[in-house]
PDB file of C-alpha atoms in Angstrom:
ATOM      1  CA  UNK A 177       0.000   0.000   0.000  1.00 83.00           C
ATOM      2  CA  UNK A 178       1.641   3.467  -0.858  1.00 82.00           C
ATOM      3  CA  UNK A 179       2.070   5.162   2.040  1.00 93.00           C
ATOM      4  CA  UNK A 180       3.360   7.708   3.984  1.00 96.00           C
ATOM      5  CA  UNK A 181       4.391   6.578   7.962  1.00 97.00           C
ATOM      6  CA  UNK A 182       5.644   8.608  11.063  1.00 97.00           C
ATOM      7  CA  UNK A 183       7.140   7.509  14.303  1.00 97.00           C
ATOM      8  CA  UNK A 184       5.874   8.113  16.776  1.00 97.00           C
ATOM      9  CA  UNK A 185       2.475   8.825  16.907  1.00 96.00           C
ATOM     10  CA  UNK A 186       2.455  10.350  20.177  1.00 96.00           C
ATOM     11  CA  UNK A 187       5.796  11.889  22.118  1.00 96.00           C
ATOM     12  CA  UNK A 188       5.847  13.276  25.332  1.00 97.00           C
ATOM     13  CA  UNK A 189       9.152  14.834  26.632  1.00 96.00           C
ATOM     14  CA  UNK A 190      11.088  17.138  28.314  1.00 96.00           C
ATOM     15  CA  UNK A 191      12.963  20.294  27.618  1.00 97.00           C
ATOM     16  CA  UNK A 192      16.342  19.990  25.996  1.00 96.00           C
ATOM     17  CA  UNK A 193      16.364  15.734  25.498  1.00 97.00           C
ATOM     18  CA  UNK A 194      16.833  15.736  21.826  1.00 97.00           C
ATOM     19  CA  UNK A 195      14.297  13.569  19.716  1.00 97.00           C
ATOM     20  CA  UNK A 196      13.565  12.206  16.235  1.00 98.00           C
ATOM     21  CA  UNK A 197      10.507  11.962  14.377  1.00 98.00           C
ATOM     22  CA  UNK A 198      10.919   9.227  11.626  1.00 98.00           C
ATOM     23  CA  UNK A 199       9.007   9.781   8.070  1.00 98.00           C
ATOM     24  CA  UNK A 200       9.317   7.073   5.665  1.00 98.00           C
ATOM     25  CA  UNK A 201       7.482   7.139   2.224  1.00 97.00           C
ATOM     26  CA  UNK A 202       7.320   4.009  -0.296  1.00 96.00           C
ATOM     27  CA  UNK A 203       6.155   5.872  -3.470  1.00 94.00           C
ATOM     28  CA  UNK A 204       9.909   6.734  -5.074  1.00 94.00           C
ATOM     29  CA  UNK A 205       8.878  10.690  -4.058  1.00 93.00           C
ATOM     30  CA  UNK A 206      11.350  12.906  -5.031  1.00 91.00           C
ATOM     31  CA  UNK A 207      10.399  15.752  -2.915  1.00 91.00           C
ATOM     32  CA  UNK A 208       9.549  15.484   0.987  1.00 94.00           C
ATOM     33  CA  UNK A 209       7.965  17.872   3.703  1.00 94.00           C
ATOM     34  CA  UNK A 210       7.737  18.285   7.159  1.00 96.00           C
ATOM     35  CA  UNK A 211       4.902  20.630   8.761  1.00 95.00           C
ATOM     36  CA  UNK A 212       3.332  21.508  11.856  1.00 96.00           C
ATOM     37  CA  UNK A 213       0.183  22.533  12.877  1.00 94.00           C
ATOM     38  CA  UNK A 214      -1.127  24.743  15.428  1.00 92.00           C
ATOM     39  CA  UNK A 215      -4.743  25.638  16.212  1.00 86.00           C
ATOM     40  CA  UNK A 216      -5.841  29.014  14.642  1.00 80.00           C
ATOM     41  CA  UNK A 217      -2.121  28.614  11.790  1.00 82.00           C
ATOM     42  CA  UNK A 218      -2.510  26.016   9.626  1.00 84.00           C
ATOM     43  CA  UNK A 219       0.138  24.141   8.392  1.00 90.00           C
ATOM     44  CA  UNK A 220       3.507  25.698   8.550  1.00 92.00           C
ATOM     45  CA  UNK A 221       6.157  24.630   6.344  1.00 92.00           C
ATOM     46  CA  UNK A 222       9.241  23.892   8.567  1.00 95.00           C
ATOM     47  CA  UNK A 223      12.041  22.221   6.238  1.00 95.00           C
ATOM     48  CA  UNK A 224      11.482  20.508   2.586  1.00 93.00           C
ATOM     49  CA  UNK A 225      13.727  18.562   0.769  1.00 93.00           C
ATOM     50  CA  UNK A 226      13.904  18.333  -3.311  1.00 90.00           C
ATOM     51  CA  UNK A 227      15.966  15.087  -3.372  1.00 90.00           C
ATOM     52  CA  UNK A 228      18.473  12.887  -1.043  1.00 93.00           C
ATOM     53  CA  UNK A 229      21.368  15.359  -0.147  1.00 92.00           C
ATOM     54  CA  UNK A 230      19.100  18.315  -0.960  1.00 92.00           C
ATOM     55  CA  UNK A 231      17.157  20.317   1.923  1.00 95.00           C
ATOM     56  CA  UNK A 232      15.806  23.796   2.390  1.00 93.00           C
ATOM     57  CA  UNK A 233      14.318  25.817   5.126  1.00 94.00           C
ATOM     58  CA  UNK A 234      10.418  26.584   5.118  1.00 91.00           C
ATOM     59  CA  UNK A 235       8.558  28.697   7.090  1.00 89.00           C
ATOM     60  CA  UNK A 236       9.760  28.168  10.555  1.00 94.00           C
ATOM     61  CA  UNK A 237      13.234  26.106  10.796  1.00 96.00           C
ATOM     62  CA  UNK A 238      14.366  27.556  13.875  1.00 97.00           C
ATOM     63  CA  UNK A 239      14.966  24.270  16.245  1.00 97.00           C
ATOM     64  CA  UNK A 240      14.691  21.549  14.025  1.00 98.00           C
ATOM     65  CA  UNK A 241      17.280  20.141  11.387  1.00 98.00           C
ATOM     66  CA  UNK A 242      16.569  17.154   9.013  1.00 98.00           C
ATOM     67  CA  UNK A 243      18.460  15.232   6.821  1.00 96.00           C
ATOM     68  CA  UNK A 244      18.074  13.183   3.762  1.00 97.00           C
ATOM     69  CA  UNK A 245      20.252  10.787   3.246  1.00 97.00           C
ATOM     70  CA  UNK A 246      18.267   8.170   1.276  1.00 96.00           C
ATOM     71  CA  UNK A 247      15.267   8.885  -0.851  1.00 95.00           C
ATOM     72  CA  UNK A 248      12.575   7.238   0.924  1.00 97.00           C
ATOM     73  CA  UNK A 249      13.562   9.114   4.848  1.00 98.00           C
ATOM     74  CA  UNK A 250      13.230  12.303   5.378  1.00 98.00           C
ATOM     75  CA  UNK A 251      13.577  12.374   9.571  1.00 98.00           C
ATOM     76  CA  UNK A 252      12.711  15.640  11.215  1.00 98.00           C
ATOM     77  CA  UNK A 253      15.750  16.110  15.122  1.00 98.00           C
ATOM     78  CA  UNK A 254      14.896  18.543  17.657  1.00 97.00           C
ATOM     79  CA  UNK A 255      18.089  18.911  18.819  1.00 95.00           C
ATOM     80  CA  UNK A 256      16.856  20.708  22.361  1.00 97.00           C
ATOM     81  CA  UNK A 257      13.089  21.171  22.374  1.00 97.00           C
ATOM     82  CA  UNK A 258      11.393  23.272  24.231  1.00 97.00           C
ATOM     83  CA  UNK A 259       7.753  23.899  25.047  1.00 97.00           C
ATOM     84  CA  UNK A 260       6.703  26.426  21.585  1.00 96.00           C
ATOM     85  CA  UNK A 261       7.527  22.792  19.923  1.00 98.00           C
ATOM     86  CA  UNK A 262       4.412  21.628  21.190  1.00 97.00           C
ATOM     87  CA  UNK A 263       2.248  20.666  18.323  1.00 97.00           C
ATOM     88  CA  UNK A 264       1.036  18.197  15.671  1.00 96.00           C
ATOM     89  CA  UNK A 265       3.944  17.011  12.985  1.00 97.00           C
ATOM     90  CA  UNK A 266       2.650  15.811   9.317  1.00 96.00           C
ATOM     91  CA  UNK A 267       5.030  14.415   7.033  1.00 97.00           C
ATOM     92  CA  UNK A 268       4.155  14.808   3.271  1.00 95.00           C
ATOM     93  CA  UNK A 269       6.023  13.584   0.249  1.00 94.00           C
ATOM     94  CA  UNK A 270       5.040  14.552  -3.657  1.00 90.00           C
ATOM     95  CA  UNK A 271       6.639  13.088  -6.729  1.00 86.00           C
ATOM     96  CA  UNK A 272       8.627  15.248  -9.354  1.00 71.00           C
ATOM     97  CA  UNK A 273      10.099  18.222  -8.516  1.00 60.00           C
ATOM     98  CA  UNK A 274       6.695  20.440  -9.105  1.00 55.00           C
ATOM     99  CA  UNK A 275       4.683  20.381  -5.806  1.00 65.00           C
ATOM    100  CA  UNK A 276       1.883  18.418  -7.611  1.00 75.00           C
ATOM    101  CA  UNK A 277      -0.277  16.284  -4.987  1.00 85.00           C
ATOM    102  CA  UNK A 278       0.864  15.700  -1.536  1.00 89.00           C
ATOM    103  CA  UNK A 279       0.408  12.594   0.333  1.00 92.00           C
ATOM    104  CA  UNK A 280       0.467  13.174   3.983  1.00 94.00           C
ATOM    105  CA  UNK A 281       1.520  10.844   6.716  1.00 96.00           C
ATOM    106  CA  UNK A 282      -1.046  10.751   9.597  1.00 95.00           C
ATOM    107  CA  UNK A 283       0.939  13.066  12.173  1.00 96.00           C
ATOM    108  CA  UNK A 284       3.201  12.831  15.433  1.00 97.00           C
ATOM    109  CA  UNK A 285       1.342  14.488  18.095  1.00 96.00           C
ATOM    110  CA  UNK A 286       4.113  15.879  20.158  1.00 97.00           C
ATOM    111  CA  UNK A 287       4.207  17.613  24.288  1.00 97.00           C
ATOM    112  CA  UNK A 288       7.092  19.366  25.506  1.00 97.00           C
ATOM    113  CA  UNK A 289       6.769  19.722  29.191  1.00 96.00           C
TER     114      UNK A 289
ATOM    115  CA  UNK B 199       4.074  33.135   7.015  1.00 46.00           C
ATOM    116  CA  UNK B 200       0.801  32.115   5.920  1.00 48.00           C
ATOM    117  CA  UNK B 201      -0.503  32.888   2.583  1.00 63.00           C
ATOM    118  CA  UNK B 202      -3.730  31.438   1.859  1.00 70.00           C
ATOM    119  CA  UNK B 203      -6.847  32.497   4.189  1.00 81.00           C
ATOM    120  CA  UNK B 204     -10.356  30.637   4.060  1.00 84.00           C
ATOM    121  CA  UNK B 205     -13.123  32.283   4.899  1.00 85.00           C
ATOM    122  CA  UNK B 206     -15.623  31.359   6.679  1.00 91.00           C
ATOM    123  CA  UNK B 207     -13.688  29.859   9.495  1.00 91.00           C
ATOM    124  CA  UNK B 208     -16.480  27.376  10.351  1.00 94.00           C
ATOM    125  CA  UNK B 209     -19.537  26.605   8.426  1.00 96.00           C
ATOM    126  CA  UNK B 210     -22.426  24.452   9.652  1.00 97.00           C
ATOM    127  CA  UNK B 211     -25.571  22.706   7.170  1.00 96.00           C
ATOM    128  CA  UNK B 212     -27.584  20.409   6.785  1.00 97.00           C
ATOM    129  CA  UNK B 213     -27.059  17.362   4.847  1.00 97.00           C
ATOM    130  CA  UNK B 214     -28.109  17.717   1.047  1.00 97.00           C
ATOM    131  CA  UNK B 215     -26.983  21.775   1.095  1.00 97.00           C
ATOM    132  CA  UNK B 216     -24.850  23.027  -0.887  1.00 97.00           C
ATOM    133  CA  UNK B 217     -21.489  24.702   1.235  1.00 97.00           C
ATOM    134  CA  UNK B 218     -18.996  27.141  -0.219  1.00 97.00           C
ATOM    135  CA  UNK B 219     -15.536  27.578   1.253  1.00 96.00           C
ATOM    136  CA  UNK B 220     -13.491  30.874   0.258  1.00 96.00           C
ATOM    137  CA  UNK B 221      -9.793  30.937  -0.166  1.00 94.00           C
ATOM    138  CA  UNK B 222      -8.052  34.619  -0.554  1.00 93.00           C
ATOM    139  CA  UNK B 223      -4.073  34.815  -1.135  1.00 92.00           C
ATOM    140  CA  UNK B 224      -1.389  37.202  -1.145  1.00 89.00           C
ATOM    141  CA  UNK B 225       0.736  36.613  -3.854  1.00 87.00           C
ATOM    142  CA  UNK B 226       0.962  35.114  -7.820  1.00 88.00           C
ATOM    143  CA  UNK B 227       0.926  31.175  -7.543  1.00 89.00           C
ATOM    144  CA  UNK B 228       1.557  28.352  -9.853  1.00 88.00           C
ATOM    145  CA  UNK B 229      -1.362  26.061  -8.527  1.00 90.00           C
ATOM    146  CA  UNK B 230      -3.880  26.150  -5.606  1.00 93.00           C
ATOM    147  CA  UNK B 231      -5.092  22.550  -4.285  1.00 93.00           C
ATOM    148  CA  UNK B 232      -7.549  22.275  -1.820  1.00 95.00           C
ATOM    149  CA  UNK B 233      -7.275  19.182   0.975  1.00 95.00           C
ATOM    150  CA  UNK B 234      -9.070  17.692   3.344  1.00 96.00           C
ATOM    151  CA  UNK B 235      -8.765  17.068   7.378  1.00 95.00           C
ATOM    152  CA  UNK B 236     -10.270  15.321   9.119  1.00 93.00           C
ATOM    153  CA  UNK B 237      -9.851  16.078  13.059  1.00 85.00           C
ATOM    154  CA  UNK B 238      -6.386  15.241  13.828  1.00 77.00           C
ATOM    155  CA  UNK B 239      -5.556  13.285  11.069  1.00 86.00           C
ATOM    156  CA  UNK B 240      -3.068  13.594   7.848  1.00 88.00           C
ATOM    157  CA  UNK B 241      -4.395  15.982   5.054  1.00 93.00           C
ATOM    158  CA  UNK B 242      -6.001  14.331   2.188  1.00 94.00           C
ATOM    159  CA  UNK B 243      -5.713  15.784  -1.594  1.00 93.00           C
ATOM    160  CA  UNK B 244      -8.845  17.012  -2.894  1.00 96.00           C
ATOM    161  CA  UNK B 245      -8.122  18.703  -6.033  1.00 95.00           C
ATOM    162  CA  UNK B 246      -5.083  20.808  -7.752  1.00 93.00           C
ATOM    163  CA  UNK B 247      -5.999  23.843 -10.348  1.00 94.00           C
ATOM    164  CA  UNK B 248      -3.716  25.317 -11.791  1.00 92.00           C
ATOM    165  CA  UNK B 249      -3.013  29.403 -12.480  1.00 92.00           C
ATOM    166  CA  UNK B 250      -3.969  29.055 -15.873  1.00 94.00           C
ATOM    167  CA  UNK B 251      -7.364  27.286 -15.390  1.00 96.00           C
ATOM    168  CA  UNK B 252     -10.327  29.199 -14.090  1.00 97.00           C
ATOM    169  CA  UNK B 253     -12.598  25.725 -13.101  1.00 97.00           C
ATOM    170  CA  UNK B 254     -12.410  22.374 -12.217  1.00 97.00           C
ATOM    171  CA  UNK B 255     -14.738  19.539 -11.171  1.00 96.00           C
ATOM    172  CA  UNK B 256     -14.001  15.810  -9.217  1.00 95.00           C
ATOM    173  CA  UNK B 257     -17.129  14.584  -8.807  1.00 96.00           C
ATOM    174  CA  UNK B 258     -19.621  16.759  -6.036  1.00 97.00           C
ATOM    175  CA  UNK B 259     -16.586  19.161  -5.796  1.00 97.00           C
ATOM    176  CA  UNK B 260     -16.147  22.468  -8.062  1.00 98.00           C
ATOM    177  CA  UNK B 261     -13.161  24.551  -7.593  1.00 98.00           C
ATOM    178  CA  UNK B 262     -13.151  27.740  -9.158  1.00 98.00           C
ATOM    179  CA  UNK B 263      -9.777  29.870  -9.884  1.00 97.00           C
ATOM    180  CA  UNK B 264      -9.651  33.616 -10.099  1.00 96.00           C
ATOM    181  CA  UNK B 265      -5.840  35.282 -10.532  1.00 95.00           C
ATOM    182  CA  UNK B 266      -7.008  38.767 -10.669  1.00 95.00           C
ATOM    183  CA  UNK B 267      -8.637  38.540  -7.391  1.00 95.00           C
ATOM    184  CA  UNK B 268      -6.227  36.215  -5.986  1.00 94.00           C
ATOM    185  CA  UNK B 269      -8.933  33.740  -5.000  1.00 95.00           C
ATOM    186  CA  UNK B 270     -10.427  30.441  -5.087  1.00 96.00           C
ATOM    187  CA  UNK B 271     -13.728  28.819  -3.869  1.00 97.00           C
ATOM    188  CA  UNK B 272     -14.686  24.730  -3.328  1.00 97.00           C
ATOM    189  CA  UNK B 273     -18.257  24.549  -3.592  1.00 98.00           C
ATOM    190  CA  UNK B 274     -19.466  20.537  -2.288  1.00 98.00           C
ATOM    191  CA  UNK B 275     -22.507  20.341  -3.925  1.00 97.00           C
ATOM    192  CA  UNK B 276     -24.895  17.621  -2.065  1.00 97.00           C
ATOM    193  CA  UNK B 277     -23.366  17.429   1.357  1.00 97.00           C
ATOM    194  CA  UNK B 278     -23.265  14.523   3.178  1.00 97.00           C
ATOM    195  CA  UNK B 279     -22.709  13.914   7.231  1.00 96.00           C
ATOM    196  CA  UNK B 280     -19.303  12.486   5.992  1.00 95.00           C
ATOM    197  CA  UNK B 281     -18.150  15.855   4.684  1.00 97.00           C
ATOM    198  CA  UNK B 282     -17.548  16.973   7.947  1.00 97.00           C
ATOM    199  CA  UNK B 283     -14.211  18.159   8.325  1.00 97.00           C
ATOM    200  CA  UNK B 284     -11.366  21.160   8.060  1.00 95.00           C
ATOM    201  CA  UNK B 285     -11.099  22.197   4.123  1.00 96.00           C
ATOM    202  CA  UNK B 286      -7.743  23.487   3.660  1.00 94.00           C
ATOM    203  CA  UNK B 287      -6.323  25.599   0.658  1.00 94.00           C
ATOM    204  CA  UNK B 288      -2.551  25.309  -0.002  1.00 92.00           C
ATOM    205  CA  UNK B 289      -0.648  27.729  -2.693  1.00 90.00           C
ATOM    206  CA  UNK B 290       2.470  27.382  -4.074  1.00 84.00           C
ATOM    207  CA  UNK B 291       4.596  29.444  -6.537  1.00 78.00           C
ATOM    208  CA  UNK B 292       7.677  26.507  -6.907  1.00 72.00           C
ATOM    209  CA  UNK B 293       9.509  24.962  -4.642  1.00 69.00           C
ATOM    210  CA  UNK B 294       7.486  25.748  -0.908  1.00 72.00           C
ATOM    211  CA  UNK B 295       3.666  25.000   0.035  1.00 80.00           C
ATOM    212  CA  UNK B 296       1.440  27.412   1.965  1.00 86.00           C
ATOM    213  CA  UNK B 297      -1.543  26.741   3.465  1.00 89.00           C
ATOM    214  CA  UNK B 298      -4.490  28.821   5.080  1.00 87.00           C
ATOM    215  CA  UNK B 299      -6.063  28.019   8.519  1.00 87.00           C
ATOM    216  CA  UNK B 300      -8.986  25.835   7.526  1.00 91.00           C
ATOM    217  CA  UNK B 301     -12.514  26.399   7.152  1.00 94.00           C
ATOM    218  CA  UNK B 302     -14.365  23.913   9.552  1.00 95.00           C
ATOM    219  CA  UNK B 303     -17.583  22.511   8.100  1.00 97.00           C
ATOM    220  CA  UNK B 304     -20.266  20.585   9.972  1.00 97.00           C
ATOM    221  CA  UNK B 305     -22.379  19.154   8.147  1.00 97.00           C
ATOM    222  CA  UNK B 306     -25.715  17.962  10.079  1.00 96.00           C
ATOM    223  CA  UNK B 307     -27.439  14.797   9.376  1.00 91.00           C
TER     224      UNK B 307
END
């Protein structure tokens, strides 16, 4: 089944303890997106990546960094969280380089206490 | 920062109504697609139309395009109870996505 996955679901943490938010996709996308949303903002781009090795900031970058390393993973590393983290994580991946359809992964709910 | 803004915010009717969802943005786009939420879950594609086309149909949806006013409309013609959700519009203009803040239907049964 072509999907898009996330791990985890559901996080809860603590200030500063760096984390990982896995997004794997198993359509042979070329591009790959991470967002997050907050109630009353919509979906804020946070980093977007046009192929492996290739990544670029969105919206809001500040505190995260990703990497792409193979084609299919596109993991999203708070480094040191903190609290304005707090919110839901979707993963989205599109083929081609044009930002065509996006498939979306069902989200990472994550709490920063 | 956000380009796209739906309007209304939150809509409520009764199944078999019609319900028209607004979508204003700032600046020129390549395509506008319109998705689908329901509550907390991943966004589902609805439709894509692109700068150059002014209307589009899929099915009970219509999406209409206008670049001079720098807005859009999805118009779900028939509603059903399983229509309720958060309609989303996302713009882009290359590379990077933007998306409004939703308009949340209800749609009564």
């Amino acid at each position: 089944e072509a999907q898009v996955t996330q791990n985890p679901r559901y996080l809860i943490t603590v200030t500063g303890k760096k984390l990982t938010v896995t997004c794997s996709q198993n359509m042979n996308h070329e591009y790959m997106s991470w967002y997050r949303q907050d109630p009353g903002l919509g979906l804020r781009q946070i980093y977007y990546s046009m192929n492996v090795e290739v990544t670029d900031k969105g919206d809001v970058p500040e505190g995260y960094k990703v990497s792409r390393k193979e084609k299919r993973n596109f993991p999203l590393i708070l480094e040191s969280p903190s609290p304005n983290q707090t919110s839901l994580y979707f993963c989205a991946s599109s083929p081609g380089q044009v930002r065509e359809t996006q498939y979306f992964g069902p989200g990472t709910r994550l709490l920063v206490l | 920062s956000q380009q796209g803004e739906e309007d209304p915010q939150a809509l409520s009717i009764q199944e078999g109504e019609n319900a028209t969802m607004n979508c204003s943005y700032k600046t020129s786009i390549n395509n506008l697609q319109w998705y689908r939420q329901n509550s907390g879950r991943g966004l589902v594609h609805l439709i894509l139309i692109r700068s150059n086309e002014r209307e589009k149909h899929s099915g009970r949806l219509r999406v209409t395009l206008d670049t001079s006013k720098k807005s859009s409309s999805l118009l779900i013609t028939a509603s059903r109870a399983a229509d309720t959700a958060s309609y989303f519009c996302a713009t882009d203009k290359g590379v990077d996505m933007r998306f409004g803040a939703g308009t949340r239907l209800t749609v009564k049964p």
